Short mmCIF file of C-alpha atoms and ligand atoms in Angstrom, two decimals:
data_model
loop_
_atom_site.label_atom_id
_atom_site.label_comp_id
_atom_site.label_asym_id
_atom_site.label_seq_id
_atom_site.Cartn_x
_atom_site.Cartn_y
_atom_site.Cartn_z
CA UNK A 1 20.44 -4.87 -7.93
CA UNK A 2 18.80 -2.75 -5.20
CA UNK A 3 18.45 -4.95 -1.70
CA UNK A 4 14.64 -5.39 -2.55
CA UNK A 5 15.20 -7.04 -5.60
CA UNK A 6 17.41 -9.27 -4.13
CA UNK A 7 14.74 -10.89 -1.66
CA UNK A 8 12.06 -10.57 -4.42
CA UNK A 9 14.08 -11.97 -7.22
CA UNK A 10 17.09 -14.29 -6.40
CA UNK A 11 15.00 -14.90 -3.12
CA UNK A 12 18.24 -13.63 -1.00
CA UNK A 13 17.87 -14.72 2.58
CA UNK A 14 21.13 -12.96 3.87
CA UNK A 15 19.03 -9.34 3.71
CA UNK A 16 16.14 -8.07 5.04
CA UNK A 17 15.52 -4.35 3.86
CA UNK A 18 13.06 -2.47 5.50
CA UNK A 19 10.54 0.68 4.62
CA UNK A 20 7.15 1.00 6.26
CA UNK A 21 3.24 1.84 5.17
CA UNK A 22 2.57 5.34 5.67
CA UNK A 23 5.99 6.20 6.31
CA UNK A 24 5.53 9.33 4.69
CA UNK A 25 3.14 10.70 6.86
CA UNK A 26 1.39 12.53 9.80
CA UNK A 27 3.78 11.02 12.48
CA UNK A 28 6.32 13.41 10.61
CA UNK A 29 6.63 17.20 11.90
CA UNK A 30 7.99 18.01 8.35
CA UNK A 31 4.98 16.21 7.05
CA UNK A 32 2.44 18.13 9.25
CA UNK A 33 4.19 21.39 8.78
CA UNK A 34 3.41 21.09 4.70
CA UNK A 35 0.14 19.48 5.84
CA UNK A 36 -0.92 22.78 7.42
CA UNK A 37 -0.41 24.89 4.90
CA UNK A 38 -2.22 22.41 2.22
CA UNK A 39 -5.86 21.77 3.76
CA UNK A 40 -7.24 20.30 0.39
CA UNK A 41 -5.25 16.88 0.86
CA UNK A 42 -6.17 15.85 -2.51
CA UNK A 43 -4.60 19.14 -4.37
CA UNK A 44 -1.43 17.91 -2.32
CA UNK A 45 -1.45 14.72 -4.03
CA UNK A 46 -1.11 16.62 -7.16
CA UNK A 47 1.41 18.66 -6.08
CA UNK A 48 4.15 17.45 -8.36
CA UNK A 49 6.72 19.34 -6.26
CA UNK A 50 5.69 18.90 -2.84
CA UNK A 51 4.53 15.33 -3.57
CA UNK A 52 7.87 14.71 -3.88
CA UNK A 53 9.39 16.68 -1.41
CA UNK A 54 7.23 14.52 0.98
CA UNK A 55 7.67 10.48 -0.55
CA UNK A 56 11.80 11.65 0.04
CA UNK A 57 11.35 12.75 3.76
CA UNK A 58 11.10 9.71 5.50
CA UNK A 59 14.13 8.48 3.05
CA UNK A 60 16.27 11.57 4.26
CA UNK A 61 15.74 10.62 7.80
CA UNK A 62 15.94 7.12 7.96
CA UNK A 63 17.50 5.94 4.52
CA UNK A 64 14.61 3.54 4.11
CA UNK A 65 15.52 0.69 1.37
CA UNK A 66 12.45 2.07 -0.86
CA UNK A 67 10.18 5.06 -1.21
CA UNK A 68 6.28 4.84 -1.82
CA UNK A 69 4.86 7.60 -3.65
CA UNK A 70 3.03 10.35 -2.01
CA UNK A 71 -0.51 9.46 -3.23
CA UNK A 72 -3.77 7.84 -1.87
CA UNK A 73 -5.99 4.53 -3.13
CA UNK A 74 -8.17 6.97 -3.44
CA UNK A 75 -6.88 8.98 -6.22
CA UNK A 76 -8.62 6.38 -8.92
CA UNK A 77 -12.45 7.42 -7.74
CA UNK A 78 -11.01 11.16 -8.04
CA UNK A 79 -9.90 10.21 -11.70
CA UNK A 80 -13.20 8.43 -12.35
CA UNK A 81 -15.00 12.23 -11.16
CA UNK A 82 -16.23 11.63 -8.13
CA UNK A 83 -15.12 14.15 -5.60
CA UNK A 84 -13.13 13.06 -2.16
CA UNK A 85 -12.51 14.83 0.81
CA UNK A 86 -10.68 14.10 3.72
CA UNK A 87 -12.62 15.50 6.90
CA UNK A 88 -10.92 15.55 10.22
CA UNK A 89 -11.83 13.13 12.61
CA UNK A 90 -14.21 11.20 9.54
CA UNK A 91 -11.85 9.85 7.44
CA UNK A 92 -12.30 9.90 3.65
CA UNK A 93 -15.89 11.10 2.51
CA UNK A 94 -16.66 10.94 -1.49
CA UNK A 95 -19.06 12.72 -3.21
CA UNK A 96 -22.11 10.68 -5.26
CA UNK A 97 -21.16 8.73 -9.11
CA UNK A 98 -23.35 7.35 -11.55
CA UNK A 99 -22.51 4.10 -13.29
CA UNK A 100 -22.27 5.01 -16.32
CA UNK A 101 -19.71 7.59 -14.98
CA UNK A 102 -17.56 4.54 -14.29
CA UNK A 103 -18.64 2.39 -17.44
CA UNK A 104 -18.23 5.44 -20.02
CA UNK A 105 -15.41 7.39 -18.67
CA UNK A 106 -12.73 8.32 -21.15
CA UNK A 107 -9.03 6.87 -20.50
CA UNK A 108 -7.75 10.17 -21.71
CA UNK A 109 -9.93 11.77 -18.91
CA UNK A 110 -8.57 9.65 -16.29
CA UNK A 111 -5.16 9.81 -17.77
CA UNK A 112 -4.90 13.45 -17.52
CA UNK A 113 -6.69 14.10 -14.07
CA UNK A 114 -3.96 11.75 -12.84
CA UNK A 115 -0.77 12.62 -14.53
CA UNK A 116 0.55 14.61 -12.06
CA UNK A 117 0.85 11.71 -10.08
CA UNK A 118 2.61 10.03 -12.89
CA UNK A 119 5.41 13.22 -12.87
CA UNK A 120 6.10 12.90 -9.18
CA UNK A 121 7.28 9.31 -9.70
CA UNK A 122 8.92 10.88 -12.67
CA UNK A 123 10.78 13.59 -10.26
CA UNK A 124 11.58 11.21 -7.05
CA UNK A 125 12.83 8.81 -9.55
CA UNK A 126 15.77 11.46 -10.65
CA UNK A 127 16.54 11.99 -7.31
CA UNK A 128 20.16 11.05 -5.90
CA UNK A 129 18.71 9.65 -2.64
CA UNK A 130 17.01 7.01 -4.52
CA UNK A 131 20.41 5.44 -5.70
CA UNK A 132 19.85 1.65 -4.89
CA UNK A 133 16.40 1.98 -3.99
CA UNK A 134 13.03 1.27 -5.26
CA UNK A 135 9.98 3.33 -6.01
CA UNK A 136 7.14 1.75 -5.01
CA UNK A 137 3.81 2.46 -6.66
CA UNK A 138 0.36 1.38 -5.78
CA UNK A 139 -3.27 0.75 -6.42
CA UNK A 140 -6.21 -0.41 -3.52
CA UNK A 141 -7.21 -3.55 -4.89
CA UNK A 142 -10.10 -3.36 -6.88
CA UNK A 143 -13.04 -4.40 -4.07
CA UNK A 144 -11.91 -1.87 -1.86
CA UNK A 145 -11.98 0.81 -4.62
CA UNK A 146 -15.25 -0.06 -5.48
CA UNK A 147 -16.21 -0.85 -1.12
CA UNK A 148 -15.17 3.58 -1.21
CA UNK A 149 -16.98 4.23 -4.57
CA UNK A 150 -20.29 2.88 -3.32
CA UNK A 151 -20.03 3.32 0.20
CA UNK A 152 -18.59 6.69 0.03
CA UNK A 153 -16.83 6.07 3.50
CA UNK A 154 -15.35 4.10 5.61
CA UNK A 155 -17.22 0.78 5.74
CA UNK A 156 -15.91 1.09 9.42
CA UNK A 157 -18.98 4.07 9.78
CA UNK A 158 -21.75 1.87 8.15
CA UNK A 159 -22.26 -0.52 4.70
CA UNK A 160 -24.61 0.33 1.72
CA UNK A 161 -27.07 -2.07 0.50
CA UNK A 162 -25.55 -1.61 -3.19
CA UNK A 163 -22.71 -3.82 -1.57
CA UNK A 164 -24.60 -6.91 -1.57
CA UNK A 165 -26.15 -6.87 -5.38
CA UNK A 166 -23.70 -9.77 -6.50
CA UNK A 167 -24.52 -9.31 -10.62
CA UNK A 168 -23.78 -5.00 -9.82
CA UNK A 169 -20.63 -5.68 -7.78
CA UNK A 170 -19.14 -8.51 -10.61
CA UNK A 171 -20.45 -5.77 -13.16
CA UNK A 172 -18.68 -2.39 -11.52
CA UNK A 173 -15.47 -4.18 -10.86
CA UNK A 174 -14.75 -5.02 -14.56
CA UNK A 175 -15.38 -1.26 -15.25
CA UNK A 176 -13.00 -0.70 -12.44
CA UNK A 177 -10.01 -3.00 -13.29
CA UNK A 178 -9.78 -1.13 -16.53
CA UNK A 179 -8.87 2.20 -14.85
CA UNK A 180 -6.72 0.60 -12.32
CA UNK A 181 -4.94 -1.92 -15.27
CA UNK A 182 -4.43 2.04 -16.58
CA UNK A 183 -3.02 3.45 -13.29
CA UNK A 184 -0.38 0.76 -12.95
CA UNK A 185 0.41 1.09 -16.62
CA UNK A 186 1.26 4.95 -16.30
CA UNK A 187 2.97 4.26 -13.06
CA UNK A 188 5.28 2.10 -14.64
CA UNK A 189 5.89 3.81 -17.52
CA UNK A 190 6.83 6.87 -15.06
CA UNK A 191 9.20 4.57 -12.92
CA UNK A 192 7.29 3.03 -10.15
CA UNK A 193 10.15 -0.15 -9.40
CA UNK A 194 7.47 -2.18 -8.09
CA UNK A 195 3.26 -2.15 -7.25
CA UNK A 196 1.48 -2.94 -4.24
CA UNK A 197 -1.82 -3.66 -4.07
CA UNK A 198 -3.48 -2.40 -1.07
CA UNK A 199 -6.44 -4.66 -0.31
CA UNK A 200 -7.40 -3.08 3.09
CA UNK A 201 -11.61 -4.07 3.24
CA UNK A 202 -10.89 -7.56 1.41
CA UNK A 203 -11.41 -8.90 4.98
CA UNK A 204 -14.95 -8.06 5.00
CA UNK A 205 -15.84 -10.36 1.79
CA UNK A 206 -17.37 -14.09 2.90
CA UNK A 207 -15.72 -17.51 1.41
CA UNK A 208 -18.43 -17.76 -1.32
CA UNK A 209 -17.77 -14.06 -2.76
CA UNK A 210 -13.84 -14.26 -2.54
CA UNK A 211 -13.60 -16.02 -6.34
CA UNK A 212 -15.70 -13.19 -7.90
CA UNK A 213 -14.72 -10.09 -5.69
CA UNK A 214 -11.12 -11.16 -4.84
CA UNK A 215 -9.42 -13.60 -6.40
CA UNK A 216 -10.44 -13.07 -10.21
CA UNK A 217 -10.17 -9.39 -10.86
CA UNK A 218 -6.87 -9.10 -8.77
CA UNK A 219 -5.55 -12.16 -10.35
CA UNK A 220 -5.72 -10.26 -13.75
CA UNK A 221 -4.13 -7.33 -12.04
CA UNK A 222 -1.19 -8.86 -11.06
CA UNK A 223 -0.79 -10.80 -13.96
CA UNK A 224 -0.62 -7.62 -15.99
CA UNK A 225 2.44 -5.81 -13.61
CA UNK A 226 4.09 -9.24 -14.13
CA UNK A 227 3.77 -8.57 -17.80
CA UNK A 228 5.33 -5.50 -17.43
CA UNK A 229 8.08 -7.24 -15.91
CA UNK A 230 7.64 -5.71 -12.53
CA UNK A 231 7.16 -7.96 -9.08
CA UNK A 232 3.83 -7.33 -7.31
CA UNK A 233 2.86 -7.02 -3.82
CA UNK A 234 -0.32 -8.12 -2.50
CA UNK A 235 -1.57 -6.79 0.67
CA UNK A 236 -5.30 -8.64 1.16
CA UNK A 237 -6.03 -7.02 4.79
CA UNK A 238 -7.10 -9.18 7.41
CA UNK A 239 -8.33 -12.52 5.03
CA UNK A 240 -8.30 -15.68 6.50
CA UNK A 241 -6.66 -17.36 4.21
CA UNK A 242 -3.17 -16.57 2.80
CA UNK A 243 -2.34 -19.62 1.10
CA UNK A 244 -5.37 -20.08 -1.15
CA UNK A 245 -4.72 -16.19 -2.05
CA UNK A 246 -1.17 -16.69 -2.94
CA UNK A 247 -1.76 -20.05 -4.51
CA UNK A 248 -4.53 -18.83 -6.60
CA UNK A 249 -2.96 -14.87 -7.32
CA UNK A 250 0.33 -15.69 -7.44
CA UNK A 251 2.17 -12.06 -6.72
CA UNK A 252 5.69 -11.74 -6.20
CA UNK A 253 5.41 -10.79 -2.13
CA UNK A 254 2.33 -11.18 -0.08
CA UNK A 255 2.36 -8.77 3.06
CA UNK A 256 0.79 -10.04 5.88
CA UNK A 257 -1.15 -8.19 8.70
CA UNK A 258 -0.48 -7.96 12.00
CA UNK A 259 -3.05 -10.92 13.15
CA UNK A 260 -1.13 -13.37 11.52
CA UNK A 261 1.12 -15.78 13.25
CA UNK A 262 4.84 -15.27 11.42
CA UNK A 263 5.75 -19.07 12.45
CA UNK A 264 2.49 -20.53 11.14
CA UNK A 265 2.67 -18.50 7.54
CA UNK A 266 6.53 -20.02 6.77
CA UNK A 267 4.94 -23.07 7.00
CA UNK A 268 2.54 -22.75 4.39
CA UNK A 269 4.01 -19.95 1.74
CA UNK A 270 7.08 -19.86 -0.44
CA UNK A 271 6.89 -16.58 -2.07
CA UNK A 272 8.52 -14.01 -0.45
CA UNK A 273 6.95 -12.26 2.62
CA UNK A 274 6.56 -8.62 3.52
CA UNK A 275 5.59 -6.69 6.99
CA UNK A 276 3.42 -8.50 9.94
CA UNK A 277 4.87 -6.35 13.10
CA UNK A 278 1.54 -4.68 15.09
CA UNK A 279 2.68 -0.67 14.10
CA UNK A 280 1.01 0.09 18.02
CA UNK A 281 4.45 -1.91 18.87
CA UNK A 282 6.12 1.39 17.78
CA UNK A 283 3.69 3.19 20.90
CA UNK A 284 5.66 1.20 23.52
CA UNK A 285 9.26 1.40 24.33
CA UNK A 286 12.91 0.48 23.16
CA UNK A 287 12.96 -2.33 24.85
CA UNK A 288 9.66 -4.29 23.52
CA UNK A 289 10.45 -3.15 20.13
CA UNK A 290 13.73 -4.61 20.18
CA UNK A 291 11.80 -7.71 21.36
CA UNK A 292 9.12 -8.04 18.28
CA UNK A 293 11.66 -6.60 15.47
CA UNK A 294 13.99 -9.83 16.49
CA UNK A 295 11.29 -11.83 16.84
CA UNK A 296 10.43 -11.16 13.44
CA UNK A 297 13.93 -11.06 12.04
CA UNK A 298 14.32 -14.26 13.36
CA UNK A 299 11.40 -15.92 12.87
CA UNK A 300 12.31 -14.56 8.59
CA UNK A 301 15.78 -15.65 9.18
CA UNK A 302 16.08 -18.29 6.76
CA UNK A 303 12.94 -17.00 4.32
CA UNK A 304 12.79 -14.07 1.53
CA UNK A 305 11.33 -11.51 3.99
CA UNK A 306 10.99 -7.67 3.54
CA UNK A 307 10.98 -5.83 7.16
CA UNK A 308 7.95 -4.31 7.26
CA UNK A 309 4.63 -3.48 9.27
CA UNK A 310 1.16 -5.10 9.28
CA UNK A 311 -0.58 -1.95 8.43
CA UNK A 312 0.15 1.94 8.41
CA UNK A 313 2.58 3.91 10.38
CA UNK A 314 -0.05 5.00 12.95
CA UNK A 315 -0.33 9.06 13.28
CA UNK A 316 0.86 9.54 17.09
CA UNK A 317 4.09 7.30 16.60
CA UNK A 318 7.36 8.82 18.19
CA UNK A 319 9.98 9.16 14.99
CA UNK A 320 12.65 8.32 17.59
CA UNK A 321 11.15 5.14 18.07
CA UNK A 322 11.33 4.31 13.92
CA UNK A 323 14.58 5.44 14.15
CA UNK A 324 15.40 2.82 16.44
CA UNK A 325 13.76 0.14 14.76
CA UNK A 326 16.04 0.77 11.58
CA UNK A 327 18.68 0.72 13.37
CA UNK A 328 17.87 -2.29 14.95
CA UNK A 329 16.81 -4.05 11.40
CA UNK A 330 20.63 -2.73 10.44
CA UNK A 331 21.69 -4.23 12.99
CA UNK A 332 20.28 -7.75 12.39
CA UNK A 333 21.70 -7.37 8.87
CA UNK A 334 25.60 -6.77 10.15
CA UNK A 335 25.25 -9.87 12.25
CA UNK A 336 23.97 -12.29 9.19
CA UNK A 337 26.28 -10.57 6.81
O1 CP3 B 1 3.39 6.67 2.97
C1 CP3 B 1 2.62 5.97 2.27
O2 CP3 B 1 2.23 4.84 2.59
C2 CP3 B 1 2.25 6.49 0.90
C3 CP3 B 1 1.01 7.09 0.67
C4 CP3 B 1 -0.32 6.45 1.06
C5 CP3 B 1 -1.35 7.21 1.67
N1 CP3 B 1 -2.46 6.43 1.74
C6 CP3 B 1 -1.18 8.60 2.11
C7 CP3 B 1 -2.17 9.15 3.04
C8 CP3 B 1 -0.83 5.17 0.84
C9 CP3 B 1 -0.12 3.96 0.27
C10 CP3 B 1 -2.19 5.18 1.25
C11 CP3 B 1 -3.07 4.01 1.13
C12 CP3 B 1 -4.46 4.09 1.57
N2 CP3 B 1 -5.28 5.19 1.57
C13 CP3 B 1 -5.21 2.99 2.00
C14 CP3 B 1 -4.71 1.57 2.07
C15 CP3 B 1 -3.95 1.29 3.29
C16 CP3 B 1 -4.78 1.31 4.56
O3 CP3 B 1 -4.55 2.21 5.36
O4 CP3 B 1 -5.67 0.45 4.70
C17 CP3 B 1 -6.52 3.44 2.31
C18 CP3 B 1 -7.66 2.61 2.83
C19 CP3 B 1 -6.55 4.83 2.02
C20 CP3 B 1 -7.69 5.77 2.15
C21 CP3 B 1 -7.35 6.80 3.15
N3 CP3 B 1 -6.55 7.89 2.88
C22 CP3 B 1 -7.69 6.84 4.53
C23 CP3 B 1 -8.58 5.85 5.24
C24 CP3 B 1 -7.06 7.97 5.08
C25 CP3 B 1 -7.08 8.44 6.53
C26 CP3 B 1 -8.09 9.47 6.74
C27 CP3 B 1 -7.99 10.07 8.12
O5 CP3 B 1 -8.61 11.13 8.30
O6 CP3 B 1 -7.33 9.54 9.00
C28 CP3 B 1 -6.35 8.60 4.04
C29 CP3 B 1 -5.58 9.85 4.15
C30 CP3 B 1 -4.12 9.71 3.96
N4 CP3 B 1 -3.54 9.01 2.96
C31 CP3 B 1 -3.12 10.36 4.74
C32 CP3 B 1 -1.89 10.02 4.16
C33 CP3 B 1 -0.52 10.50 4.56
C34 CP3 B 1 -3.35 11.28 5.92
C35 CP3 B 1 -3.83 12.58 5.38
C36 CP3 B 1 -3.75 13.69 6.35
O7 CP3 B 1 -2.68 14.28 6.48
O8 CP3 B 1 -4.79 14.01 6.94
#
């Protein structure tokens, strides 16, 4: 059993295995040098052979415990038609959709505009570094797909008034769950080890929406990777509330974010926990970084935790400094073992 699926499944406490969000990514010169040559970020995605060339980098450098695929959340409103481009300096920017686009689309449509995606996971799967590691695959949970479909930005630039027609949203995300029920299907069937559910905007939903936006259609989410006997992990960014979201979803690993108090969460949660460390920790030095990584290790010591971060690798990170941090994770591990 690979060292993930011993925290997630027999609920080891003796390990804690560590990859990171984003660790294949622009803080990587092998990354940007394959970057440069590939301006359409999207076509890169469905690069079968460079997709995988980059979800192994960060595994031949630091022997992470698992490997995410080279992808994007936003792949599913590409499938669905709608065009997305990555501007420098904007962020993602996605070109206009009808409903009935979503509502009508054809599975086979959205099946074959993706499957390239689906043969990457096919290719890193075969590889010989991923001996005793997972594959991790992933969706954005379904309010934050349809927070990019409508908004067709970041909701950090400004919010569209489609956002708060209650009946429209409850509507769209139905259509919505269907693709993404689809995506994890195919990502399974390809060899994605386990899903993640990145829930990045689920922060911005009030207490009397989170039943209808949050809770219900990822509940049915999750229950359908547990039905394909895969664990789940839920990453519902900056919520308030990570009991009621656990109680009531139920994955197999929540990850929290980087606002939330480790001590305070053990209290409260018995599933096993992924991530938390603030990735501008990795902008410091050695010496605080040795400080938070124990903290956290310690704080986990005695509870099913995954080393990870409370969001993405951030783009100006030193790699010597995530070099260090495995090593001191490694480290921690010796001294338990
Ligand atoms: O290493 C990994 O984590 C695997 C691949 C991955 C990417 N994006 C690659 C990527 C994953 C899991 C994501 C998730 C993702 N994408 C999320 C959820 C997590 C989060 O950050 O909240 C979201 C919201 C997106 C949408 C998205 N894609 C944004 C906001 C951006 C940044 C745009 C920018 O200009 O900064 C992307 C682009 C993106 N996705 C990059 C990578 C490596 C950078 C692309 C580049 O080289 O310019």
């Amino acid at each position: 059993m690979t060292p993930i699926k011993k925290v997630i499944i027999k609920k080891d406490v003796s390990i804690k295995p560590i990859w990171l969000m984003r660790q294949a990514g622009r803080y990587l010169p092998e990354f940007r040098e394959i970057r440069k040559e590939n301006p359409d970020f999207i076509k890169l995605c469905l690069n079968q052979k460079k997709a995988k060339e980059i979800t192994l980098q960060p595994i031949k450098r630091y022997d992470f415990d698992a490997a995410i695929i080279f992808s994007d959340i936003l792949m599913v409103p590409y499938g669905l038609g709608q065009s997305v481009k990555f501007r420098k300096n904007f962020g993602p920017q996605l070109g206009s959709l009808n409903f009935e686009n979503i509502m009508n689309y054809e599975a086979n449509d959205f099946k074959r505009k993706l499957y390239p995606v689906y043969k990457s996971i096919s290719l890193v799967k075969k590889s010989k570094l991923m001996d005793k590691k997972d594959l991790i695959g992933f969706i954005g949970g379904p309010w934050t797909i349809l927070l990019y479909i409508l908004n067709r930005t970041s909701p950090k630039r400004k919010l569209k008034k489609a956002l708060s027609d209650k009946p429209l949203i409850i509507d769209l995300l139905k259509y919505i769950n269907k693709y993404l029920k689809l995506h994890i299907q195919n990502q399974i069937k390809y060899g994605a080890d386990i899903i993640q559910i990145f829930d990045s905007w689920a922060g911005l939903v009030n207490e009397k929406n989170l039943e209808d936006y949050i809770y219900n259609p990822t509940r049915k989410l999750v229950k359908e990777i547990k039905n394909l006997k895969t664990p789940s992990v839920c990453f519902p960014r900056n919520i308030n509330n990570y009991k009621d979201y656990t109680d009531i979803i139920k994955p197999s690993v929540i990850n929290i974010d980087y606002q939330t108090n480790p001590k305070n969460i053990i209290k409260h949660i018995n599933i096993p926990i992924q991530g938390g460390m603030d990735p501008r920790v990795l902008l410091t030095n050695k010496k605080r970084l040795e400080k938070i990584t124990n903290y956290y290790l310690r704080t986990f010591e005695n509870h099913p935790y995954i080393f990870n971060l409370g969001h993405g690798v951030l783009p100006q990170t030193d790699p010597i400094m995530i070099e260090y941090l495995v090593k001191l994770v490694r480290k921690f591990n010796e001294r338990a073992s």
